[in-house]
PDB file of C-alpha atoms in Angstrom:
ATOM      1  CA  MET N   1     154.901 100.331 114.725  1.00 59.00           C
ATOM      2  CA  ASN N   2     155.191 103.478 112.222  1.00 75.00           C
ATOM      3  CA  GLU N   3     153.178 106.637 111.615  1.00 79.00           C
ATOM      4  CA  HIS N   4     151.845 105.530 108.947  1.00 75.00           C
ATOM      5  CA  LEU N   5     150.341 101.587 109.879  1.00 81.00           C
ATOM      6  CA  LYS N   6     148.732 103.672 113.208  1.00 85.00           C
ATOM      7  CA  GLY N   7     147.145 105.630 111.136  1.00 79.00           C
ATOM      8  CA  LEU N   8     145.401 102.817 109.282  1.00 82.00           C
ATOM      9  CA  LEU N   9     144.671 100.565 112.290  1.00 89.00           C
ATOM     10  CA  ILE N  10     142.991 103.630 114.068  1.00 87.00           C
ATOM     11  CA  THR N  11     140.715 105.048 111.339  1.00 84.00           C
ATOM     12  CA  ALA N  12     139.839 100.926 110.649  1.00 89.00           C
ATOM     13  CA  LEU N  13     139.144  99.980 114.260  1.00 92.00           C
ATOM     14  CA  GLY N  14     136.836 103.802 114.187  1.00 88.00           C
ATOM     15  CA  VAL N  15     134.857 102.591 110.583  1.00 89.00           C
ATOM     16  CA  LEU N  16     133.871  99.658 112.927  1.00 93.00           C
ATOM     17  CA  PHE N  17     132.687 101.129 116.593  1.00 94.00           C
ATOM     18  CA  VAL N  18     130.641 103.298 113.579  1.00 92.00           C
ATOM     19  CA  VAL N  19     129.088 100.108 111.972  1.00 92.00           C
ATOM     20  CA  PRO N  20     126.517  99.115 114.837  1.00 94.00           C
ATOM     21  CA  ASP N  21     124.709 102.338 114.615  1.00 94.00           C
ATOM     22  CA  SER N  22     122.155 102.314 112.311  1.00 94.00           C
ATOM     23  CA  LEU N  23     121.582  98.111 114.196  1.00 94.00           C
ATOM     24  CA  PHE N  24     121.275 100.114 117.221  1.00 96.00           C
ATOM     25  CA  VAL N  25     118.638 102.478 115.742  1.00 94.00           C
ATOM     26  CA  ARG N  26     117.296  99.674 114.506  1.00 95.00           C
ATOM     27  CA  LEU N  27     116.845  97.730 117.609  1.00 95.00           C
ATOM     28  CA  ILE N  28     115.862 100.247 119.921  1.00 95.00           C
ATOM     29  CA  GLU N  29     112.508 100.565 120.537  1.00 94.00           C
ATOM     30  CA  ALA N  30     111.307 103.769 120.055  1.00 95.00           C
ATOM     31  CA  ASP N  31     110.521 107.249 118.334  1.00 95.00           C
ATOM     32  CA  ALA N  32     113.245 109.018 115.701  1.00 94.00           C
ATOM     33  CA  PRO N  33     113.419 112.283 118.736  1.00 95.00           C
ATOM     34  CA  THR N  34     113.679 109.755 121.861  1.00 96.00           C
ATOM     35  CA  ILE N  35     116.852 108.033 119.933  1.00 96.00           C
ATOM     36  CA  SER N  36     118.210 110.935 118.335  1.00 96.00           C
ATOM     37  CA  PHE N  37     117.925 112.291 121.872  1.00 97.00           C
ATOM     38  CA  TRP N  38     119.699 109.341 124.130  1.00 96.00           C
ATOM     39  CA  ARG N  39     122.640 109.097 121.199  1.00 96.00           C
ATOM     40  CA  GLY N  40     123.384 112.572 121.669  1.00 95.00           C
ATOM     41  CA  VAL N  41     123.448 112.557 125.438  1.00 96.00           C
ATOM     42  CA  THR N  42     125.171 109.617 125.934  1.00 96.00           C
ATOM     43  CA  ALA N  43     127.797 110.180 123.312  1.00 95.00           C
ATOM     44  CA  GLY N  44     128.338 113.284 123.435  1.00 95.00           C
ATOM     45  CA  THR N  45     128.581 113.207 127.592  1.00 96.00           C
ATOM     46  CA  VAL N  46     131.430 110.731 127.294  1.00 93.00           C
ATOM     47  CA  ILE N  47     133.493 112.814 124.882  1.00 93.00           C
ATOM     48  CA  LEU N  48     132.507 116.194 127.062  1.00 94.00           C
ATOM     49  CA  LEU N  49     133.978 113.894 129.443  1.00 94.00           C
ATOM     50  CA  GLY N  50     137.400 112.931 127.692  1.00 91.00           C
ATOM     51  CA  VAL N  51     138.023 117.111 126.289  1.00 91.00           C
ATOM     52  CA  LEU N  52     137.588 117.978 130.073  1.00 94.00           C
ATOM     53  CA  ALA N  53     140.635 115.587 131.264  1.00 92.00           C
ATOM     54  CA  LEU N  54     142.665 116.026 128.477  1.00 87.00           C
ATOM     55  CA  GLU N  55     142.133 119.943 127.753  1.00 87.00           C
ATOM     56  CA  GLY N  56     140.447 121.515 131.258  1.00 90.00           C
ATOM     57  CA  THR N  57     138.108 124.533 129.456  1.00 90.00           C
ATOM     58  CA  ARG N  58     140.748 125.575 126.921  1.00 92.00           C
ATOM     59  CA  GLY N  59     139.835 123.251 124.091  1.00 88.00           C
ATOM     60  CA  PHE N  60     136.510 125.268 124.529  1.00 91.00           C
ATOM     61  CA  ALA N  61     137.822 128.644 124.529  1.00 92.00           C
ATOM     62  CA  LYS N  62     140.026 128.497 121.456  1.00 90.00           C
ATOM     63  CA  VAL N  63     136.691 126.629 119.640  1.00 89.00           C
ATOM     64  CA  ALA N  64     134.837 129.870 120.331  1.00 90.00           C
ATOM     65  CA  ARG N  65     137.078 131.686 119.595  1.00 91.00           C
ATOM     66  CA  THR N  66     136.857 130.749 116.176  1.00 88.00           C
ATOM     67  CA  GLY N  67     133.761 132.512 115.551  1.00 89.00           C
ATOM     68  CA  LYS N  68     131.379 132.020 112.506  1.00 88.00           C
ATOM     69  CA  PRO N  69     133.508 129.455 111.040  1.00 86.00           C
ATOM     70  CA  GLY N  70     133.181 127.109 114.601  1.00 90.00           C
ATOM     71  CA  LEU N  71     129.330 128.128 115.132  1.00 93.00           C
ATOM     72  CA  ILE N  72     128.720 126.881 111.326  1.00 92.00           C
ATOM     73  CA  TYR N  73     130.855 123.396 111.899  1.00 90.00           C
ATOM     74  CA  THR N  74     128.758 123.459 115.292  1.00 93.00           C
ATOM     75  CA  VAL N  75     125.829 123.448 114.369  1.00 95.00           C
ATOM     76  CA  LEU N  76     126.212 121.606 111.260  1.00 93.00           C
ATOM     77  CA  ILE N  77     127.082 118.847 113.314  1.00 92.00           C
ATOM     78  CA  ALA N  78     124.956 118.625 115.355  1.00 94.00           C
ATOM     79  CA  ALA N  79     121.761 118.798 112.621  1.00 94.00           C
ATOM     80  CA  THR N  80     123.522 115.315 111.618  1.00 92.00           C
ATOM     81  CA  ALA N  81     122.858 113.737 114.544  1.00 90.00           C
ATOM     82  CA  PRO N  82     118.758 114.050 114.634  1.00 94.00           C
ATOM     83  CA  GLY N  83     119.352 113.232 110.828  1.00 95.00           C
ATOM     84  CA  PHE N  84     120.951 109.507 110.826  1.00 95.00           C
ATOM     85  CA  VAL N  85     118.253 108.825 113.003  1.00 95.00           C
ATOM     86  CA  LEU N  86     114.643 110.303 111.314  1.00 95.00           C
ATOM     87  CA  ALA N  87     116.751 108.774 108.045  1.00 95.00           C
ATOM     88  CA  VAL N  88     117.142 105.555 109.406  1.00 94.00           C
ATOM     89  CA  THR N  89     113.804 105.463 111.392  1.00 93.00           C
ATOM     90  CA  TRP N  90     112.144 106.609 107.801  1.00 92.00           C
ATOM     91  CA  THR N  91     113.756 104.446 104.956  1.00 91.00           C
ATOM     92  CA  SER N  92     116.601 101.854 104.756  1.00 91.00           C
ATOM     93  CA  VAL N  93     119.908 101.344 106.610  1.00 92.00           C
ATOM     94  CA  ALA N  94     121.204 100.052 102.928  1.00 91.00           C
ATOM     95  CA  ASN N  95     119.735 102.829 101.811  1.00 92.00           C
ATOM     96  CA  VAL N  96     121.049 105.437 103.947  1.00 93.00           C
ATOM     97  CA  VAL N  97     124.718 104.250 104.337  1.00 92.00           C
ATOM     98  CA  PHE N  98     124.671 104.148 100.167  1.00 92.00           C
ATOM     99  CA  ILE N  99     123.684 107.788 100.362  1.00 92.00           C
ATOM    100  CA  LEU N 100     126.079 108.692 103.192  1.00 91.00           C
ATOM    101  CA  ALA N 101     129.478 107.226 101.144  1.00 89.00           C
ATOM    102  CA  SER N 102     128.727 110.429  98.430  1.00 87.00           C
ATOM    103  CA  MET N 103     129.632 112.590 101.424  1.00 86.00           C
ATOM    104  CA  PRO N 104     132.751 113.376  99.463  1.00 85.00           C
ATOM    105  CA  VAL N 105     131.364 114.681  95.781  1.00 87.00           C
ATOM    106  CA  PHE N 106     129.113 117.220  97.752  1.00 88.00           C
ATOM    107  CA  ALA N 107     132.590 118.147 100.242  1.00 85.00           C
ATOM    108  CA  ALA N 108     134.027 118.534  96.607  1.00 85.00           C
ATOM    109  CA  VAL N 109     131.446 121.258  95.368  1.00 88.00           C
ATOM    110  CA  PHE N 110     131.730 122.917  98.787  1.00 87.00           C
ATOM    111  CA  SER N 111     135.192 123.208  98.546  1.00 84.00           C
ATOM    112  CA  ARG N 112     135.047 124.677  95.601  1.00 86.00           C
ATOM    113  CA  ILE N 113     131.905 127.469  96.353  1.00 87.00           C
ATOM    114  CA  PHE N 114     133.820 128.443  99.792  1.00 84.00           C
ATOM    115  CA  LEU N 115     137.265 127.764  99.108  1.00 79.00           C
ATOM    116  CA  GLY N 116     138.114 128.213  95.691  1.00 85.00           C
ATOM    117  CA  GLU N 117     139.636 125.121  95.284  1.00 81.00           C
ATOM    118  CA  PRO N 118     139.387 124.035  91.612  1.00 86.00           C
ATOM    119  CA  ILE N 119     137.337 119.946  90.957  1.00 84.00           C
ATOM    120  CA  SER N 120     139.204 117.710  89.235  1.00 84.00           C
ATOM    121  CA  ARG N 121     139.149 115.807  85.890  1.00 87.00           C
ATOM    122  CA  ARG N 122     138.757 112.679  88.491  1.00 86.00           C
ATOM    123  CA  MET N 123     136.271 114.012  90.571  1.00 85.00           C
ATOM    124  CA  ILE N 124     133.861 115.599  87.742  1.00 88.00           C
ATOM    125  CA  PHE N 125     133.947 111.366  86.307  1.00 89.00           C
ATOM    126  CA  THR N 126     133.718 110.309  90.317  1.00 88.00           C
ATOM    127  CA  MET N 127     130.452 113.018  91.153  1.00 89.00           C
ATOM    128  CA  MET N 128     128.355 111.490  87.311  1.00 91.00           C
ATOM    129  CA  GLY N 129     128.854 107.458  88.676  1.00 91.00           C
ATOM    130  CA  VAL N 130     127.467 108.587  92.577  1.00 90.00           C
ATOM    131  CA  PHE N 131     124.979 110.594  91.058  1.00 90.00           C
ATOM    132  CA  ALA N 132     123.756 107.674  89.214  1.00 93.00           C
ATOM    133  CA  GLY N 133     124.081 105.292  91.633  1.00 91.00           C
ATOM    134  CA  LEU N 134     122.056 107.387  93.256  1.00 91.00           C
ATOM    135  CA  GLY N 135     119.552 107.506  90.762  1.00 91.00           C
ATOM    136  CA  ILE N 136     119.313 103.794  91.330  1.00 91.00           C
ATOM    137  CA  ILE N 137     118.696 103.511  95.088  1.00 90.00           C
ATOM    138  CA  ALA N 138     115.866 106.538  95.087  1.00 85.00           C
ATOM    139  CA  TRP N 139     114.144 104.680  91.940  1.00 85.00           C
ATOM    140  CA  GLY N 140     114.081 101.302  93.862  1.00 82.00           C
ATOM    141  CA  SER N 141     112.814 103.201  96.861  1.00 77.00           C
ATOM    142  CA  GLY N 142     109.669 102.998  96.382  1.00 73.00           C
ATOM    143  CA  GLU N 143     109.742  99.040  95.584  1.00 73.00           C
ATOM    144  CA  THR N 144     111.911  97.709  98.355  1.00 73.00           C
ATOM    145  CA  LYS N 145     110.343  97.186 101.826  1.00 76.00           C
ATOM    146  CA  GLY N 146     111.445  99.873 104.552  1.00 76.00           C
ATOM    147  CA  ALA N 147     112.682 102.421 101.664  1.00 78.00           C
ATOM    148  CA  SER N 148     110.931 105.536 100.993  1.00 87.00           C
ATOM    149  CA  TRP N 149     112.306 108.704  99.132  1.00 88.00           C
ATOM    150  CA  GLN N 150     111.075 111.044 101.917  1.00 91.00           C
ATOM    151  CA  GLY N 151     114.134 109.258 104.231  1.00 91.00           C
ATOM    152  CA  ASP N 152     116.548 108.589 100.986  1.00 93.00           C
ATOM    153  CA  LEU N 153     116.377 112.690 101.265  1.00 94.00           C
ATOM    154  CA  VAL N 154     116.968 113.184 104.755  1.00 95.00           C
ATOM    155  CA  ALA N 155     119.955 110.796 104.042  1.00 94.00           C
ATOM    156  CA  LEU N 156     121.066 113.180 100.854  1.00 94.00           C
ATOM    157  CA  GLY N 157     120.222 116.229 103.906  1.00 95.00           C
ATOM    158  CA  VAL N 158     122.510 114.707 106.436  1.00 94.00           C
ATOM    159  CA  SER N 159     124.847 113.650 103.869  1.00 91.00           C
ATOM    160  CA  ALA N 160     125.466 117.069 102.383  1.00 92.00           C
ATOM    161  CA  SER N 161     125.506 118.582 106.102  1.00 92.00           C
ATOM    162  CA  PHE N 162     128.539 117.411 107.016  1.00 87.00           C
ATOM    163  CA  ALA N 163     130.672 117.723 104.122  1.00 87.00           C
ATOM    164  CA  ALA N 164     129.935 121.265 104.643  1.00 89.00           C
ATOM    165  CA  ALA N 165     130.643 120.767 108.065  1.00 87.00           C
ATOM    166  CA  MET N 166     133.930 119.276 106.675  1.00 82.00           C
ATOM    167  CA  THR N 167     134.813 122.051 104.224  1.00 82.00           C
ATOM    168  CA  ALA N 168     133.732 124.813 107.149  1.00 83.00           C
ATOM    169  CA  ALA N 169     136.447 123.101 110.081  1.00 78.00           C
ATOM    170  CA  ARG N 170     139.442 123.295 106.638  1.00 75.00           C
ATOM    171  CA  GLN N 171     138.902 126.860 107.171  1.00 76.00           C
ATOM    172  CA  LEU N 172     139.682 126.242 110.854  1.00 75.00           C
ATOM    173  CA  ARG N 173     142.590 124.271 110.485  1.00 70.00           C
ATOM    174  CA  ALA N 174     145.303 125.519 113.090  1.00 72.00           C
ATOM    175  CA  THR N 175     142.292 124.545 116.078  1.00 79.00           C
ATOM    176  CA  SER N 176     141.038 121.263 117.167  1.00 79.00           C
ATOM    177  CA  MET N 177     137.186 121.283 116.688  1.00 83.00           C
ATOM    178  CA  ILE N 178     137.039 118.031 118.603  1.00 86.00           C
ATOM    179  CA  PRO N 179     135.445 120.101 122.262  1.00 91.00           C
ATOM    180  CA  ALA N 180     132.331 120.956 119.747  1.00 91.00           C
ATOM    181  CA  ILE N 181     131.672 117.420 118.853  1.00 92.00           C
ATOM    182  CA  PRO N 182     130.525 116.985 122.077  1.00 94.00           C
ATOM    183  CA  LEU N 183     128.483 120.557 122.218  1.00 94.00           C
ATOM    184  CA  ALA N 184     126.827 119.825 119.072  1.00 95.00           C
ATOM    185  CA  PHE N 185     125.231 116.434 120.479  1.00 95.00           C
ATOM    186  CA  LEU N 186     124.138 117.660 123.535  1.00 96.00           C
ATOM    187  CA  GLY N 187     122.564 120.358 121.525  1.00 96.00           C
ATOM    188  CA  ALA N 188     120.454 118.152 119.532  1.00 96.00           C
ATOM    189  CA  SER N 189     119.329 116.365 122.119  1.00 96.00           C
ATOM    190  CA  LEU N 190     118.472 119.485 124.425  1.00 96.00           C
ATOM    191  CA  VAL N 191     116.206 120.383 120.492  1.00 95.00           C
ATOM    192  CA  MET N 192     115.014 116.554 120.535  1.00 96.00           C
ATOM    193  CA  TRP N 193     113.810 117.158 124.560  1.00 96.00           C
ATOM    194  CA  PRO N 194     110.317 118.085 124.459  1.00 95.00           C
ATOM    195  CA  ILE N 195     109.151 116.296 121.579  1.00 95.00           C
ATOM    196  CA  ALA N 196     111.375 112.734 123.232  1.00 95.00           C
ATOM    197  CA  THR N 197     109.557 110.441 126.261  1.00 93.00           C
ATOM    198  CA  PRO N 198     113.283 109.296 127.318  1.00 93.00           C
ATOM    199  CA  GLY N 199     112.223 108.240 130.812  1.00 92.00           C
ATOM    200  CA  PRO N 200     110.632 105.170 129.944  1.00 92.00           C
ATOM    201  CA  VAL N 201     112.215 104.412 127.390  1.00 93.00           C
ATOM    202  CA  PHE N 202     115.604 104.458 129.271  1.00 94.00           C
ATOM    203  CA  ALA N 203     114.296 102.438 132.471  1.00 92.00           C
ATOM    204  CA  SER N 204     113.206  99.338 129.576  1.00 93.00           C
ATOM    205  CA  GLN N 205     116.458  99.475 127.246  1.00 95.00           C
ATOM    206  CA  TRP N 206     118.992 100.783 129.556  1.00 95.00           C
ATOM    207  CA  PRO N 207     122.083  98.586 128.199  1.00 95.00           C
ATOM    208  CA  LEU N 208     121.055  99.503 124.333  1.00 96.00           C
ATOM    209  CA  ILE N 209     121.249 103.097 124.760  1.00 96.00           C
ATOM    210  CA  LEU N 210     124.426 102.773 126.828  1.00 95.00           C
ATOM    211  CA  ALA N 211     126.503 100.504 124.492  1.00 96.00           C
ATOM    212  CA  HIS N 212     124.235 103.148 121.669  1.00 95.00           C
ATOM    213  CA  GLY N 213     126.303 105.531 123.023  1.00 94.00           C
ATOM    214  CA  ALA N 214     129.765 104.348 124.222  1.00 94.00           C
ATOM    215  CA  PHE N 215     129.978 102.638 120.055  1.00 95.00           C
ATOM    216  CA  ILE N 216     130.170 106.297 118.651  1.00 93.00           C
ATOM    217  CA  SER N 217     132.007 108.023 121.771  1.00 92.00           C
ATOM    218  CA  VAL N 218     134.742 105.576 120.350  1.00 91.00           C
ATOM    219  CA  SER N 219     134.467 105.649 116.872  1.00 90.00           C
ATOM    220  CA  THR N 220     133.710 109.519 117.089  1.00 85.00           C
ATOM    221  CA  CYS N 221     137.323 109.938 119.048  1.00 84.00           C
ATOM    222  CA  LEU N 222     139.443 107.110 116.662  1.00 86.00           C
ATOM    223  CA  LEU N 223     138.022 108.487 113.186  1.00 81.00           C
ATOM    224  CA  THR N 224     138.880 111.992 114.275  1.00 77.00           C
ATOM    225  CA  LEU N 225     143.134 110.910 115.296  1.00 76.00           C
ATOM    226  CA  GLY N 226     143.210 108.041 112.786  1.00 73.00           C
ATOM    227  CA  PRO N 227     143.764 110.848 109.460  1.00 69.00           C
ATOM    228  CA  ARG N 228     146.069 112.739 111.066  1.00 71.00           C
ATOM    229  CA  TYR N 229     148.568 109.749 110.376  1.00 76.00           C
ATOM    230  CA  ILE N 230     147.307 108.636 106.684  1.00 72.00           C
ATOM    231  CA  SER N 231     145.678 110.568 103.907  1.00 66.00           C
ATOM    232  CA  SER N 232     142.215 111.349 103.190  1.00 65.00           C
ATOM    233  CA  ALA N 233     142.517 109.257 100.621  1.00 64.00           C
ATOM    234  CA  GLU N 234     143.520 106.304 102.433  1.00 73.00           C
ATOM    235  CA  VAL N 235     140.572 107.523 105.434  1.00 74.00           C
ATOM    236  CA  ALA N 236     138.166 107.571 102.672  1.00 74.00           C
ATOM    237  CA  LEU N 237     138.382 104.129 100.848  1.00 76.00           C
ATOM    238  CA  LEU N 238     138.496 102.748 105.076  1.00 80.00           C
ATOM    239  CA  ILE N 239     134.851 104.344 105.712  1.00 81.00           C
ATOM    240  CA  LEU N 240     133.522 102.927 102.575  1.00 82.00           C
ATOM    241  CA  LEU N 241     133.723  99.565 104.810  1.00 85.00           C
ATOM    242  CA  GLU N 242     130.792 101.088 106.676  1.00 85.00           C
ATOM    243  CA  SER N 243     128.969 101.388 103.782  1.00 87.00           C
ATOM    244  CA  VAL N 244     129.518  97.576 103.045  1.00 86.00           C
ATOM    245  CA  LEU N 245     129.339  96.396 106.445  1.00 90.00           C
ATOM    246  CA  ALA N 246     126.256  98.281 108.052  1.00 91.00           C
ATOM    247  CA  PRO N 247     123.327  96.835 105.830  1.00 91.00           C
ATOM    248  CA  LEU N 248     125.227  93.701 106.062  1.00 91.00           C
ATOM    249  CA  LEU N 249     124.941  93.540 109.971  1.00 93.00           C
ATOM    250  CA  VAL N 250     121.332  94.950 109.735  1.00 93.00           C
ATOM    251  CA  TRP N 251     120.380  91.736 107.302  1.00 92.00           C
ATOM    252  CA  TRP N 252     122.082  88.973 109.850  1.00 93.00           C
ATOM    253  CA  VAL N 253     120.542  90.571 112.864  1.00 94.00           C
ATOM    254  CA  VAL N 254     117.503  91.038 111.944  1.00 91.00           C
ATOM    255  CA  GLY N 255     116.763  90.225 108.837  1.00 90.00           C
ATOM    256  CA  GLU N 256     116.216  93.189 107.207  1.00 89.00           C
ATOM    257  CA  ASP N 257     116.723  92.482 102.892  1.00 87.00           C
ATOM    258  CA  PRO N 258     117.881  95.907 101.017  1.00 87.00           C
ATOM    259  CA  GLY N 259     116.777  95.235  97.894  1.00 86.00           C
ATOM    260  CA  PRO N 260     118.122  94.124  94.443  1.00 89.00           C
ATOM    261  CA  TRP N 261     117.598  98.387  93.568  1.00 88.00           C
ATOM    262  CA  ALA N 262     119.633  98.985  96.804  1.00 90.00           C
ATOM    263  CA  ILE N 263     122.793  97.028  96.053  1.00 90.00           C
ATOM    264  CA  ILE N 264     122.748  98.182  92.491  1.00 92.00           C
ATOM    265  CA  GLY N 265     122.834 101.491  93.505  1.00 91.00           C
ATOM    266  CA  GLY N 266     124.962 101.467  96.343  1.00 91.00           C
ATOM    267  CA  VAL N 267     128.106  98.589  94.306  1.00 92.00           C
ATOM    268  CA  VAL N 268     128.051 101.352  92.049  1.00 92.00           C
ATOM    269  CA  VAL N 269     128.568 104.457  94.582  1.00 91.00           C
ATOM    270  CA  ILE N 270     130.903 102.626  96.425  1.00 90.00           C
ATOM    271  CA  GLY N 271     132.883 100.735  93.140  1.00 91.00           C
ATOM    272  CA  VAL N 272     133.213 104.764  91.845  1.00 90.00           C
ATOM    273  CA  LEU N 273     134.384 106.195  95.143  1.00 88.00           C
ATOM    274  CA  PHE N 274     136.629 103.080  95.557  1.00 87.00           C
ATOM    275  CA  VAL N 275     138.514 103.610  91.553  1.00 89.00           C
ATOM    276  CA  SER N 276     138.547 107.141  91.987  1.00 86.00           C
ATOM    277  CA  ASN N 277     140.003 107.105  95.639  1.00 82.00           C
ATOM    278  CA  LEU N 278     142.352 104.519  94.833  1.00 86.00           C
ATOM    279  CA  ILE N 279     143.741 106.234  91.328  1.00 87.00           C
ATOM    280  CA  LEU N 280     144.151 109.351  93.604  1.00 81.00           C
ATOM    281  CA  LEU N 281     146.454 107.349  95.590  1.00 78.00           C
ATOM    282  CA  ARG N 282     148.725 106.073  93.179  1.00 83.00           C
ATOM    283  CA  SER N 283     148.456 109.368  91.508  1.00 80.00           C
ATOM    284  CA  ARG N 284     150.209 110.859  94.988  1.00 69.00           C
ATOM    285  CA  LYS N 285     152.809 107.574  95.484  1.00 72.00           C
ATOM    286  CA  ARG N 286     153.714 108.339  91.939  1.00 73.00           C
ATOM    287  CA  ALA N 287     154.431 112.351  92.595  1.00 68.00           C
ATOM    288  CA  ARG N 288     156.611 111.092  95.939  1.00 65.00           C
ATOM    289  CA  THR N 289     158.865 108.724  94.088  1.00 60.00           C
ATOM    290  CA  PRO N 290     161.893 110.270  93.106  1.00 57.00           C
ATOM    291  CA  VAL N 291     162.574 109.773  89.777  1.00 48.00           C
ATOM    292  CA  GLN N 292     165.685 107.944  89.091  1.00 52.00           C
ATOM    293  CA  PRO N 293     168.607 109.880  87.424  1.00 48.00           C
ATOM    294  CA  ARG N 294     169.424 108.228  83.690  1.00 46.00           C
ATOM    295  CA  ILE N 295     173.024 106.464  83.894  1.00 44.00           C
TER     296      ILE N 295
END
């Protein structure tokens, strides 16, 4: 197996393991703070043990030396953990995952503002299409059962926060930020603890809680490892699978109808991002292909 195929398989598996995330939020009978608490504790503990086993405390020392950018990354990742749970609690799963698919757009904007990177014409058209799709989703939130604009706004905030975290991480390419992830997850759980009721929920639903944490742990590790072997455009295309599969899984298991507006808006968002990343892949392949001399 070559490195490229390995990267594709690892990333695809990571996406498949993250697909049930929103389903677990629906199945666990508890409020958002309690689900967030256990999601962070279980996933954070597993990843923490993995980091300690592989690197000891060296990884945490390296993260500590990153200073302000590392702190910003950790805080933003911590904010996305309860934010995702709250968004799924307040609006439909379809709305959440379609809105989260807009992450590359926010990443391009933040890279322009903070890193001075230009925004290509392709990305400008991509932004226009994505925001049109998000507008359709927001328009239909008032008419779709289980959807609300408040939850949509939280999902938009999660998408922007995660994109900002990735922008901060790009300033720290020489340092692996994996040790910051369990710190972020456990830190978020610590913040949720005073308003959560973890004891009774764990006693009655521990299989679901542990399974939820296990899936998040595996997906986090795979999605961190896979992109080392493939391009960012290929990663973005594979991650779009979650936006397609997660609403279908929740629809199949608990019967949550995404509604026509979410489907239309989601098709627009995913379609625009798919075409955009496909164009990017093809342009990079042409750039790498050597020009054959004329005979």
